[in-house]
Amino acid sequence: MFIVPKEREVPQGVVIPSPVKDNREMITSNWRSKRPYMKYLDKCNLCRNCYIFCPDGCWTVDEENEVVVWNADFCKGCLICVTECSAKALDAADELDFDGGVIRLEKSF
């Protein structure tokens, strides 16, 4: 049995923020083919499911403006957020439907 020292314990079911927040050296979104987007902002009930279920921590909550904010640099396009959105405010779209879509390469390899 593995015993975690008391000072290293983490409560179950929490999101642990990165100590450096956005690490520009770790951008991982360059293979995404679909991206989530807020299709119906008026339907968003701030349930925070996108924030809670995102495996890469790509969503933050802007408490002041009462919105969730998506960070495109680290999203891999798994679309778990879209599936878990209780209000169905999120939807998925092809990456190339957006200016600066990550699949567009400025130069070939």
Coordinates of N, CA and C in Angstrom, one line a residue:
M1 N 0.8 -1.2 0.0 CA 0.0 0.0 0.0 C 0.9 1.2 0.0
F2 N 0.5 2.2 -0.8 CA 1.3 3.5 -0.9 C 0.7 4.5 0.0
I3 N 1.5 5.1 0.9 CA 1.0 6.1 1.8 C 1.5 7.5 1.4
V4 N 0.6 8.4 1.2 CA 1.0 9.8 0.8 C 1.2 10.5 2.1
P5 N 2.4 11.2 2.2 CA 2.6 12.0 3.4 C 1.5 13.1 3.6
K6 N 1.2 13.4 4.8 CA 0.1 14.3 5.1 C 0.3 15.7 4.4
E7 N 1.5 16.2 4.3 CA 1.7 17.5 3.7 C 1.6 17.5 2.2
R8 N 1.5 16.3 1.6 CA 1.4 16.1 0.1 C 0.0 15.7 -0.3
E9 N -0.9 15.5 0.6 CA -2.3 15.0 0.3 C -3.0 16.1 -0.5
V10 N -3.8 15.7 -1.4 CA -4.7 16.6 -2.2 C -6.1 16.1 -2.1
P11 N -7.0 17.0 -1.7 CA -8.4 16.6 -1.7 C -8.9 16.0 -3.0
Q12 N -9.7 15.0 -2.9 CA -10.2 14.3 -4.1 C -11.2 15.3 -4.9
G13 N -11.1 15.3 -6.2 CA -12.0 16.0 -7.1 C -11.7 17.5 -7.1
V14 N -10.5 17.9 -7.0 CA -10.1 19.4 -7.1 C -9.3 19.6 -8.3
V15 N -9.3 20.8 -8.8 CA -8.4 21.3 -9.9 C -7.2 22.0 -9.2
I16 N -6.0 21.5 -9.5 CA -4.8 22.1 -8.9 C -4.2 23.1 -10.0
P17 N -4.2 24.4 -9.6 CA -3.7 25.3 -10.6 C -2.2 25.1 -10.8
S18 N -1.7 25.4 -12.0 CA -0.3 25.3 -12.3 C 0.4 26.5 -11.6
P19 N 1.6 26.2 -11.1 CA 2.3 27.3 -10.4 C 2.7 28.4 -11.3
V20 N 2.8 28.2 -12.6 CA 3.2 29.3 -13.6 C 2.1 29.7 -14.4
K21 N 0.9 29.2 -14.2 CA -0.3 29.5 -15.0 C -0.1 29.1 -16.4
D22 N 0.1 30.0 -17.4 CA 0.3 29.7 -18.8 C 1.8 29.6 -19.1
N23 N 2.2 28.4 -19.3 CA 3.6 28.2 -19.7 C 3.7 28.1 -21.2
R24 N 4.2 29.2 -21.8 CA 4.3 29.3 -23.2 C 5.2 28.3 -23.9
E25 N 6.0 27.6 -23.1 CA 6.9 26.6 -23.7 C 6.1 25.3 -23.8
M26 N 4.9 25.2 -23.3 CA 4.1 24.0 -23.3 C 2.9 24.0 -24.1
I27 N 2.8 24.8 -25.2 CA 1.6 24.9 -26.0 C 1.5 23.6 -26.7
T28 N 0.2 23.0 -26.6 CA 0.0 21.7 -27.0 C -1.2 21.5 -28.0
S29 N -1.7 22.6 -28.5 CA -2.9 22.6 -29.3 C -2.7 22.3 -30.8
N30 N -1.5 22.1 -31.2 CA -1.2 22.2 -32.7 C -1.7 20.9 -33.5
W31 N -2.3 20.0 -32.9 CA -2.9 18.9 -33.6 C -4.4 18.8 -33.6
R32 N -5.0 19.8 -33.0 CA -6.5 19.9 -32.8 C -7.2 20.0 -34.2
S33 N -8.2 19.2 -34.5 CA -9.0 19.4 -35.7 C -10.3 20.0 -35.5
K34 N -10.8 19.9 -34.2 CA -12.1 20.5 -33.8 C -11.8 21.3 -32.6
R35 N -12.6 22.4 -32.4 CA -12.4 23.2 -31.2 C -13.8 23.5 -30.6
P36 N -13.8 23.6 -29.3 CA -15.1 24.0 -28.6 C -15.2 25.5 -28.8
Y37 N -16.5 26.0 -28.8 CA -16.7 27.4 -28.8 C -18.1 27.7 -28.1
M38 N -18.2 28.9 -27.6 CA -19.5 29.2 -26.9 C -20.5 29.6 -27.9
K39 N -21.4 28.7 -28.2 CA -22.4 29.0 -29.3 C -23.5 29.8 -28.7
Y40 N -23.9 29.5 -27.5 CA -25.0 30.2 -26.9 C -24.6 30.8 -25.5
L41 N -24.0 32.0 -25.6 CA -23.5 32.6 -24.3 C -24.7 32.9 -23.4
D42 N -25.9 33.2 -23.9 CA -27.0 33.5 -23.0 C -27.5 32.2 -22.3
K43 N -27.2 31.0 -22.8 CA -27.6 29.8 -22.2 C -26.6 29.3 -21.1
C44 N -25.4 29.8 -21.1 CA -24.4 29.4 -20.1 C -24.9 29.8 -18.7
N45 N -24.9 28.8 -17.9 CA -25.4 29.0 -16.5 C -24.3 28.9 -15.5
L46 N -23.0 29.0 -16.0 CA -21.8 29.0 -15.1 C -21.8 27.8 -14.2
C47 N -22.2 26.6 -14.8 CA -22.1 25.4 -14.0 C -20.7 25.0 -13.8
R48 N -19.8 25.5 -14.6 CA -18.3 25.2 -14.5 C -17.9 23.8 -14.9
N49 N -18.8 23.0 -15.5 CA -18.5 21.7 -16.0 C -17.3 21.7 -17.0
C50 N -17.3 22.7 -17.8 CA -16.1 22.8 -18.8 C -14.8 23.0 -18.0
Y51 N -14.8 23.8 -17.0 CA -13.7 24.0 -16.1 C -13.3 22.8 -15.4
I52 N -14.3 22.1 -14.8 CA -14.0 20.9 -14.0 C -13.5 19.7 -14.8
F53 N -14.2 19.4 -15.9 CA -13.9 18.2 -16.6 C -12.8 18.3 -17.6
C54 N -12.3 19.5 -18.0 CA -11.2 19.7 -19.0 C -10.0 19.0 -18.5
P55 N -9.4 18.0 -19.2 CA -8.2 17.4 -18.7 C -7.0 18.2 -18.8
D56 N -7.0 19.3 -19.5 CA -5.9 20.2 -19.7 C -6.0 21.5 -19.1
G57 N -7.1 21.8 -18.4 CA -7.2 23.1 -17.7 C -7.4 24.2 -18.6
C58 N -8.1 24.1 -19.7 CA -8.2 25.1 -20.8 C -9.3 26.1 -20.5
W59 N -10.0 25.9 -19.4 CA -11.1 26.8 -19.1 C -10.8 27.5 -17.8
T60 N -11.1 28.8 -17.7 CA -11.0 29.5 -16.5 C -12.3 30.3 -16.3
V61 N -12.6 30.7 -15.1 CA -13.8 31.4 -14.8 C -13.5 32.8 -14.5
D62 N -14.1 33.7 -15.2 CA -13.9 35.2 -15.0 C -15.1 35.6 -14.1
E63 N -14.9 35.6 -12.8 CA -15.9 35.9 -11.9 C -16.5 37.3 -12.1
E64 N -15.6 38.2 -12.4 CA -16.0 39.6 -12.5 C -17.1 39.8 -13.6
N65 N -16.8 39.2 -14.8 CA -17.7 39.3 -15.9 C -18.7 38.1 -16.0
E66 N -18.6 37.2 -15.1 CA -19.5 36.0 -15.1 C -19.5 35.3 -16.4
V67 N -18.3 34.9 -16.8 CA -18.2 34.1 -18.0 C -17.1 33.1 -17.8
V68 N -17.1 32.0 -18.6 CA -16.0 31.1 -18.7 C -15.1 31.5 -19.9
V69 N -13.8 31.3 -19.8 CA -12.9 31.8 -20.8 C -12.1 30.6 -21.2
W70 N -12.0 30.4 -22.6 CA -11.3 29.2 -23.1 C -9.9 29.6 -23.5
N71 N -8.9 28.8 -23.2 CA -7.5 29.1 -23.6 C -7.2 28.1 -24.8
A72 N -7.1 28.7 -26.0 CA -6.9 27.8 -27.2 C -5.5 27.2 -27.2
D73 N -4.5 27.8 -26.6 CA -3.1 27.3 -26.7 C -2.9 25.9 -26.1
F74 N -3.7 25.5 -25.2 CA -3.5 24.2 -24.6 C -4.6 23.2 -24.8
C75 N -5.6 23.6 -25.6 CA -6.8 22.7 -25.9 C -6.3 21.7 -27.0
K76 N -6.6 20.4 -26.7 CA -6.2 19.4 -27.7 C -7.5 19.0 -28.5
G77 N -8.6 19.5 -28.2 CA -9.8 19.2 -29.0 C -10.5 18.0 -28.6
C78 N -10.4 17.5 -27.4 CA -11.1 16.3 -27.0 C -12.6 16.5 -26.9
L79 N -13.0 17.7 -26.7 CA -14.4 18.1 -26.6 C -15.2 17.6 -25.5
I80 N -14.5 17.2 -24.4 CA -15.2 16.7 -23.2 C -16.0 17.9 -22.7
C81 N -15.5 19.1 -22.8 CA -16.3 20.3 -22.3 C -17.6 20.4 -23.0
V82 N -17.7 20.1 -24.3 CA -18.9 20.2 -25.0 C -19.9 19.1 -24.5
T83 N -19.4 17.9 -24.3 CA -20.2 16.8 -23.8 C -20.8 17.1 -22.4
E84 N -20.0 17.7 -21.6 CA -20.3 17.9 -20.2 C -21.1 19.2 -19.9
C85 N -21.2 20.0 -20.9 CA -21.9 21.3 -20.7 C -23.4 21.1 -20.4
S86 N -23.8 21.4 -19.2 CA -25.2 21.1 -18.7 C -26.2 21.9 -19.4
A87 N -25.8 23.1 -19.9 CA -26.8 24.0 -20.5 C -26.7 23.9 -22.1
K88 N -25.8 23.0 -22.6 CA -25.6 22.9 -24.0 C -25.3 24.2 -24.7
A89 N -24.5 25.0 -24.0 CA -24.1 26.3 -24.5 C -22.9 26.2 -25.4
L90 N -22.1 25.1 -25.2 CA -20.9 24.9 -26.0 C -21.2 24.0 -27.2
D91 N -20.5 24.2 -28.3 CA -20.6 23.4 -29.4 C -19.2 23.2 -30.0
A92 N -19.1 22.3 -31.0 CA -17.8 22.1 -31.6 C -17.8 22.5 -33.1
A93 N -16.7 23.0 -33.6 CA -16.6 23.4 -34.9 C -15.2 23.0 -35.5
D94 N -15.1 22.9 -36.8 CA -13.9 22.6 -37.4 C -12.9 23.7 -37.2
E95 N -11.6 23.3 -36.9 CA -10.6 24.2 -36.6 C -10.4 25.2 -37.7
L96 N -10.5 24.8 -38.9 CA -10.2 25.7 -40.1 C -11.3 26.7 -40.3
D97 N -12.4 26.6 -39.5 CA -13.5 27.6 -39.6 C -13.1 28.9 -39.0
F98 N -12.0 29.0 -38.3 CA -11.5 30.1 -37.5 C -10.3 30.7 -38.1
D99 N -10.1 32.0 -38.0 CA -8.9 32.7 -38.4 C -7.8 32.2 -37.5
G100 N -6.7 31.9 -38.1 CA -5.6 31.4 -37.2 C -5.7 30.0 -36.7
G101 N -6.6 29.2 -37.4 CA -6.8 27.8 -37.0 C -5.4 27.1 -36.9
V102 N -5.2 26.2 -36.0 CA -3.9 25.7 -35.7 C -3.4 24.8 -36.8
I103 N -4.2 24.3 -37.7 CA -3.8 23.4 -38.7 C -3.1 24.1 -39.8
R104 N -3.4 25.4 -40.0 CA -2.8 26.2 -41.0 C -1.3 26.4 -40.6
L105 N -0.4 26.0 -41.5 CA 1.0 26.1 -41.2 C 1.6 27.2 -42.1
E106 N 2.4 28.1 -41.5 CA 3.0 29.1 -42.3 C 4.1 28.6 -43.2
K107 N 4.7 27.5 -42.7 CA 5.8 26.9 -43.6 C 5.7 25.4 -43.4
S108 N 6.1 24.6 -44.4 CA 6.0 23.2 -44.3 C 7.2 22.7 -43.4
F109 N 7.0 21.5 -43.0 CA 8.1 20.9 -42.1 C 9.3 20.7 -43.0

